[in-house]
Amino acid sequence: MPAPINVALPGREYDVRYSDSFADLTDVAREARAADFALIDANVDRFYGRDFRRSLPGVKFLRIAAGETSKSFISLERIANELVRGGATRQSRLFAIGGGVVGDLTGFLAGVFMRGIDFIQLPTTLLAMVDSSVGGKTAVNIKAGKNLVGVFHQPRAVIVMPRLLKTLPARELGCGLAESIKTALIADASLVHLLERQAYDHKTRDIAFLADLSAACIRIKADVVVKDEKEQSVRAFLNFGHTLAHAIEARTGYRSVLHGEAVAVGMRFAALLSRRLGHLSAEAELRIENLLKKYALPNSFADLKTAKKPGLWSNSALIKLMRADKTNQQGTIRFGTLAALGEARLPQPVSEQELLASLKEFQTLA
Ligand code: GLY
């Protein structure tokens, strides 16, 4: 198992620890100072609920329905009431057992419940392991958009159990691979090479490889978060590929296309834009395309598994959504690009004319 990774935020530092045994969790449960609660994804509960309950004795478990709709104010209020009824105090801790939805919801609840309590992330998807469980971004969705209401609230610990990935649905695993590729592309050329060389077999699922890959990504993320917790500068690197991805998710109602799949297409587009703006070589762009293909990730709108409604990927609709992205400033559309494989550039304004020309070229790849 990989060694622990320290997220060295002054005054709020914590470790991301690896474990291959449920029994290791019992020590965490023993540290209880008050009634502790676990919010567990309903699908994870079906597979591993008994194991988690046995290893976290005394912790009260609350089931969270799988899917984005759980990341809402309605669930937040319902769970907050259950916590109070269950005897929660300011000393209580919350365990988030699930993927990004449960992690973001639990983190936000921990950030605001009784004005802030501790929480521990137990990510069960590759995407949550490599990205969302580390760094303290928490949020719920509102009608106006995804993740629009939230707080930065760092967990007290993150415990990663790579063995849980054995039962993760293939598309979910793909989402984690997409975010891992993103992490490599923005910061680590040697990790890009490793992903290119790795003889990865989707069917057998090399858990040792996935554990090492996640640790490499978490080390990069920890470093970025320590440099820029509140996303004033380099944390924006982590949004590579996300500008178009958010528009894709909005166009498909946050349902048929998974976040990581949208990010894969968003990265392919950002690679094309990087080349068109003269930052990235055509050879590097092709390597990104091949890397996405190698890990069976979508490269174009046509690859996305969604009902093909007329006008779904219309350039004007996508540009309108990209203009509304929360990472923009003063009405401009900002795009993170790459200077090379393993080297990100900070988001820069891109003219709508260039964006339109790039989208037109991208549409021809389909
Ligand atoms: N998922 C991007 C970030 O944590 O900043």
Coordinates of C-alpha atoms and ligand atoms in Angstrom, one line a residue:
M1 CA 0.0 0.0 0.0
P2 CA 1.2 3.5 -0.7
A3 CA 2.6 5.6 2.2
P4 CA 0.5 8.2 3.8
I5 CA 0.4 11.6 2.1
N6 CA 0.3 14.7 4.2
V7 CA -1.8 17.7 3.2
A8 CA 0.3 20.3 5.0
L9 CA -2.2 23.2 5.4
P10 CA -1.1 25.3 8.4
G11 CA -3.3 24.6 11.4
R12 CA -5.5 22.1 9.5
E13 CA -3.1 19.5 8.2
Y14 CA -4.2 16.0 7.7
D15 CA -3.1 12.7 6.2
V16 CA -4.5 10.7 3.3
R17 CA -3.9 7.1 4.6
Y18 CA -4.1 3.9 2.6
S19 CA -5.6 0.7 4.1
D20 CA -6.5 -2.7 2.7
S21 CA -8.4 -3.9 5.7
F22 CA -11.7 -2.8 7.2
A23 CA -10.3 -3.6 10.6
D24 CA -7.9 -0.6 10.4
L25 CA -11.0 1.7 10.6
T26 CA -11.8 0.6 14.1
D27 CA -9.0 2.8 15.6
V28 CA -10.6 5.8 14.0
A29 CA -14.0 4.9 15.6
R30 CA -12.3 4.5 19.0
E31 CA -11.3 8.2 18.9
A32 CA -15.0 9.2 19.2
R33 CA -15.8 12.1 21.6
A34 CA -19.5 12.2 20.9
A35 CA -22.1 10.5 18.7
D36 CA -20.5 10.0 15.3
F37 CA -22.5 9.5 12.1
A38 CA -21.6 7.9 8.8
L39 CA -23.4 9.0 5.6
I40 CA -23.1 6.0 3.3
D41 CA -24.0 5.8 -0.4
A42 CA -26.9 3.3 -0.9
N43 CA -25.0 1.3 -3.5
V44 CA -21.9 1.1 -1.4
D45 CA -24.1 0.1 1.6
R46 CA -25.4 -2.9 -0.5
F47 CA -21.8 -4.2 -1.1
Y48 CA -19.9 -3.2 2.0
G49 CA -22.4 -1.9 4.6
R50 CA -21.8 -4.8 6.9
D51 CA -18.1 -4.4 6.7
F52 CA -18.2 -0.7 7.4
R53 CA -20.7 -1.1 10.3
R54 CA -18.6 -3.8 11.9
S55 CA -15.4 -1.8 11.7
L56 CA -17.0 1.5 12.9
P57 CA -18.8 0.3 16.0
G58 CA -20.9 2.9 17.7
V59 CA -21.2 5.0 14.6
K60 CA -24.7 5.7 13.4
F61 CA -25.3 5.0 9.7
L62 CA -27.5 7.1 7.4
R63 CA -28.1 5.9 3.9
I64 CA -27.8 8.4 1.0
A65 CA -29.6 7.7 -2.3
A66 CA -27.0 7.3 -5.1
G67 CA -26.9 10.2 -7.6
E68 CA -26.6 14.0 -7.9
T69 CA -30.1 14.7 -6.6
S70 CA -28.8 13.8 -3.1
K71 CA -26.6 16.9 -3.2
S72 CA -29.4 19.3 -2.4
F73 CA -30.6 21.5 0.4
I74 CA -33.5 19.1 0.9
S75 CA -31.2 16.2 1.8
L76 CA -29.0 18.6 3.8
E77 CA -31.9 19.7 6.0
R78 CA -33.2 16.1 6.4
I79 CA -29.9 14.8 7.5
A80 CA -29.2 17.7 9.8
N81 CA -32.5 17.0 11.5
E82 CA -31.6 13.3 11.8
L83 CA -28.2 14.2 13.4
V84 CA -29.9 16.3 16.0
R85 CA -32.5 13.6 16.7
G86 CA -29.6 11.1 17.0
G87 CA -27.8 13.2 19.6
A88 CA -25.1 14.9 17.5
T89 CA -23.1 17.6 19.2
R90 CA -20.3 19.9 18.2
Q91 CA -17.8 17.1 19.1
S92 CA -19.5 14.7 16.7
R93 CA -17.8 13.6 13.5
L94 CA -19.2 12.7 10.1
F95 CA -17.8 9.9 8.0
A96 CA -18.4 10.3 4.2
I97 CA -18.6 6.8 2.7
G98 CA -19.1 7.0 -1.0
G99 CA -18.1 9.0 -4.1
G100 CA -18.1 12.7 -4.9
V101 CA -21.8 13.2 -4.1
V102 CA -21.6 11.8 -0.6
G103 CA -18.2 13.4 0.0
D104 CA -19.4 16.9 -1.1
L105 CA -22.7 16.7 0.7
T106 CA -21.1 15.4 4.0
G107 CA -18.3 17.9 3.8
F108 CA -20.8 20.8 3.3
L109 CA -23.0 19.5 6.2
A110 CA -19.9 19.2 8.4
G111 CA -18.9 22.7 7.4
V112 CA -22.2 24.3 8.5
F113 CA -23.7 22.0 11.1
M114 CA -23.5 23.7 14.5
R115 CA -21.2 26.1 12.6
G116 CA -18.7 23.5 11.7
I117 CA -17.8 19.9 12.9
D118 CA -15.1 17.4 11.9
F119 CA -15.5 15.0 9.0
I120 CA -13.5 12.1 7.6
Q121 CA -13.5 11.1 4.0
L122 CA -13.7 7.4 3.1
P123 CA -13.9 7.6 -0.8
T124 CA -15.2 4.5 -2.5
T125 CA -14.8 5.6 -6.2
L126 CA -11.5 6.2 -8.0
L127 CA -12.7 9.8 -8.9
A128 CA -13.3 10.6 -5.2
M129 CA -9.9 9.0 -4.2
V130 CA -7.9 11.0 -6.8
D131 CA -9.8 14.3 -6.6
S132 CA -12.9 15.2 -4.7
S133 CA -12.1 13.7 -1.2
V134 CA -8.9 15.7 -0.9
G135 CA -8.7 19.5 -0.7
G136 CA -11.9 20.6 1.2
K137 CA -14.2 21.7 -1.6
T138 CA -17.7 20.9 -0.5
A139 CA -21.1 21.9 -2.0
V140 CA -24.7 21.2 -2.9
N141 CA -26.4 21.9 -6.2
I142 CA -29.2 24.4 -6.7
K143 CA -31.5 25.0 -9.6
A144 CA -29.3 27.6 -11.1
G145 CA -26.3 25.2 -11.3
K146 CA -24.1 22.5 -9.8
N147 CA -21.9 23.1 -6.8
L148 CA -23.0 26.8 -6.5
V149 CA -23.5 26.7 -2.7
G150 CA -20.7 25.4 -0.6
V151 CA -17.7 26.1 1.7
F152 CA -14.1 25.2 1.8
H153 CA -13.9 22.8 4.8
Q154 CA -11.0 20.4 5.1
P155 CA -11.5 16.8 6.3
R156 CA -9.6 15.7 9.4
A157 CA -8.4 12.6 7.5
V158 CA -8.9 10.7 4.3
I159 CA -8.8 6.9 4.3
V160 CA -8.4 5.3 0.9
M161 CA -9.2 1.5 0.5
P162 CA -8.2 0.6 -3.1
R163 CA -9.8 -2.9 -2.7
L164 CA -13.2 -1.2 -2.9
L165 CA -12.5 -0.5 -6.6
K166 CA -13.0 -4.1 -7.5
T167 CA -16.7 -3.7 -7.5
L168 CA -16.9 -0.2 -9.0
P169 CA -18.9 -0.1 -12.2
A170 CA -16.7 0.3 -15.3
R171 CA -18.0 3.7 -16.3
E172 CA -17.4 5.0 -12.8
L173 CA -13.8 3.6 -12.9
G174 CA -13.4 5.4 -16.2
C175 CA -14.3 8.7 -14.6
G176 CA -11.5 8.3 -12.1
L177 CA -9.1 7.4 -14.8
A178 CA -10.1 10.6 -16.6
E179 CA -9.4 12.8 -13.5
S180 CA -6.1 10.9 -13.1
I181 CA -5.1 11.7 -16.7
K182 CA -6.1 15.3 -16.0
T183 CA -3.8 15.4 -13.0
A184 CA -0.9 13.9 -14.9
L185 CA -1.4 16.3 -17.9
I186 CA -1.4 19.4 -15.7
A187 CA 1.6 18.6 -13.5
D188 CA 3.6 15.5 -14.2
A189 CA 5.1 14.4 -17.5
S190 CA 6.5 11.2 -16.0
L191 CA 3.0 10.2 -14.8
V192 CA 1.8 10.8 -18.4
H193 CA 4.5 8.5 -19.7
L194 CA 3.6 5.9 -17.1
L195 CA -0.1 6.0 -18.1
E196 CA 1.0 5.7 -21.8
R197 CA 3.3 2.7 -21.1
Q198 CA 1.1 0.8 -18.6
A199 CA -0.4 -2.4 -20.0
Y200 CA -3.8 -1.7 -18.4
D201 CA -6.5 -4.2 -18.8
H202 CA -10.0 -3.0 -18.0
K203 CA -11.3 -6.4 -17.3
T204 CA -8.8 -7.6 -14.7
R205 CA -8.4 -4.3 -12.9
D206 CA -5.0 -4.0 -11.5
I207 CA -5.7 -2.8 -8.0
A208 CA -2.0 -2.3 -7.2
F209 CA -1.6 0.0 -10.2
L210 CA -4.8 1.9 -9.3
A211 CA -3.5 2.4 -5.7
D212 CA -0.2 3.7 -7.0
L213 CA -1.8 5.9 -9.6
S214 CA -4.2 7.4 -7.0
A215 CA -1.3 8.1 -4.6
A216 CA 0.6 9.9 -7.4
C217 CA -2.5 12.0 -8.2
I218 CA -3.1 12.8 -4.5
R219 CA 0.5 13.9 -4.0
I220 CA 0.1 16.4 -6.8
K221 CA -3.3 17.5 -5.6
A222 CA -2.0 17.9 -2.0
D223 CA 0.8 20.1 -3.3
V224 CA -1.5 22.3 -5.3
V225 CA -4.0 22.7 -2.4
V226 CA -1.3 23.6 0.0
K227 CA -0.1 26.3 -2.4
D228 CA -3.5 27.7 -3.1
E229 CA -6.4 26.3 -0.9
K230 CA -9.0 28.9 -2.0
E231 CA -8.3 28.7 -5.8
Q232 CA -6.8 32.2 -6.3
S233 CA -4.1 30.8 -8.6
V234 CA -2.6 27.3 -9.3
R235 CA -5.6 25.4 -7.9
A236 CA -7.4 26.5 -11.1
F237 CA -5.0 24.0 -12.9
L238 CA -7.2 21.2 -11.5
N239 CA -10.1 22.6 -13.6
F240 CA -8.4 21.6 -16.8
G241 CA -11.0 20.3 -19.2
H242 CA -13.8 21.3 -16.9
T243 CA -15.1 24.4 -18.7
L244 CA -16.5 22.5 -21.6
A245 CA -17.3 19.5 -19.3
H246 CA -19.6 21.6 -17.2
A247 CA -21.5 22.8 -20.3
I248 CA -21.7 19.1 -21.5
E249 CA -23.2 18.1 -18.1
A250 CA -25.7 21.0 -18.2
R251 CA -26.8 20.1 -21.7
T252 CA -27.5 16.5 -20.7
G253 CA -29.2 17.3 -17.4
Y254 CA -26.4 15.9 -15.2
R255 CA -27.7 12.4 -15.8
S256 CA -26.7 10.5 -18.9
V257 CA -23.1 11.7 -19.2
L258 CA -21.0 11.2 -16.1
H259 CA -18.7 13.9 -14.8
G260 CA -15.4 12.1 -15.7
E261 CA -16.7 11.4 -19.2
A262 CA -17.6 15.0 -19.7
V263 CA -14.1 15.9 -18.4
A264 CA -12.5 13.5 -20.9
V265 CA -14.2 15.3 -23.8
G266 CA -13.5 18.7 -22.2
M267 CA -9.7 17.8 -22.0
R268 CA -9.7 16.7 -25.7
F269 CA -11.2 20.0 -26.6
A270 CA -8.8 21.9 -24.3
A271 CA -5.9 20.1 -26.0
L272 CA -7.2 21.2 -29.4
L273 CA -7.6 24.8 -28.1
S274 CA -4.1 24.7 -26.6
R275 CA -2.7 23.7 -30.0
R276 CA -4.7 26.4 -31.9
L277 CA -3.5 29.1 -29.5
G278 CA 0.1 28.0 -30.2
H279 CA 0.8 26.7 -26.7
L280 CA 0.9 22.9 -27.4
S281 CA 2.4 20.9 -30.2
A282 CA 0.1 18.8 -32.6
E283 CA 2.1 15.7 -31.5
A284 CA 1.2 16.4 -27.8
E285 CA -2.4 16.9 -28.8
L286 CA -2.4 13.5 -30.5
R287 CA -0.8 11.8 -27.5
I288 CA -3.7 13.2 -25.3
E289 CA -6.2 11.8 -27.8
N290 CA -4.5 8.4 -27.8
L291 CA -4.3 8.3 -24.0
L292 CA -8.0 8.9 -23.7
K293 CA -8.7 6.2 -26.2
K294 CA -6.3 3.8 -24.4
Y295 CA -8.4 4.1 -21.2
A296 CA -11.6 3.7 -23.2
L297 CA -12.7 7.3 -22.6
P298 CA -14.7 9.5 -24.9
N299 CA -12.9 11.8 -27.2
S300 CA -15.7 13.6 -28.9
F301 CA -19.4 14.5 -28.5
A302 CA -20.3 11.5 -30.7
D303 CA -18.6 9.2 -28.2
L304 CA -20.9 10.3 -25.3
K305 CA -23.6 7.9 -24.3
T306 CA -26.7 10.2 -24.5
A307 CA -29.8 10.5 -26.6
K308 CA -28.7 12.4 -29.7
K309 CA -31.2 15.3 -29.7
P310 CA -31.0 17.7 -32.6
G311 CA -29.0 20.8 -31.5
L312 CA -27.7 19.1 -28.4
W313 CA -24.1 20.1 -29.1
S314 CA -24.9 23.4 -30.8
N315 CA -21.9 25.8 -30.6
S316 CA -24.0 28.7 -29.5
A317 CA -25.7 26.7 -26.6
L318 CA -22.3 25.5 -25.4
I319 CA -20.7 28.9 -25.5
K320 CA -23.7 30.4 -23.6
L321 CA -23.2 27.8 -20.9
M322 CA -19.4 28.3 -20.8
R323 CA -20.0 32.0 -20.4
A324 CA -22.0 31.3 -17.3
D325 CA -19.3 29.1 -15.7
K326 CA -18.5 30.2 -12.1
T327 CA -14.8 30.2 -12.8
N328 CA -15.1 33.1 -15.3
Q329 CA -14.4 36.7 -14.4
Q330 CA -16.0 39.9 -15.7
G331 CA -18.1 38.3 -18.4
T332 CA -15.1 36.7 -20.2
I333 CA -14.8 33.0 -20.9
R334 CA -11.5 31.7 -19.3
F335 CA -9.8 28.5 -20.4
G336 CA -7.1 26.5 -18.7
T337 CA -4.7 25.2 -21.4
L338 CA -1.5 23.2 -21.5
A339 CA 2.0 24.4 -22.4
A340 CA 3.2 20.8 -22.6
L341 CA 2.3 17.3 -21.4
G342 CA 2.6 17.7 -17.6
E343 CA 2.6 21.5 -17.6
A344 CA -0.6 23.6 -17.2
R345 CA -1.1 27.3 -18.0
L346 CA -3.4 29.4 -15.8
P347 CA -6.8 30.1 -17.3
Q348 CA -6.8 33.0 -19.7
P349 CA -9.6 34.8 -21.4
V350 CA -10.4 33.3 -24.9
S351 CA -12.3 35.3 -27.4
E352 CA -15.7 34.0 -28.4
Q353 CA -14.5 34.1 -32.0
E354 CA -11.6 31.7 -31.2
L355 CA -13.9 29.5 -29.2
L356 CA -16.4 29.3 -32.0
A357 CA -13.6 28.4 -34.5
S358 CA -12.2 25.8 -32.1
L359 CA -15.6 24.2 -31.5
K360 CA -16.2 24.1 -35.3
E361 CA -12.9 22.2 -35.7
F362 CA -13.8 20.0 -32.7
Q363 CA -17.2 19.1 -34.2
T364 CA -15.4 17.7 -37.3
L365 CA -13.5 15.2 -35.1
A366 CA -16.7 13.5 -34.2
Ligands
GLY1 N1 -11.7 19.3 -8.2 C1 -10.9 20.4 -8.3 C2 -10.4 21.0 -7.0 O1 -10.5 20.3 -6.0 O2 -10.0 22.1 -7.0

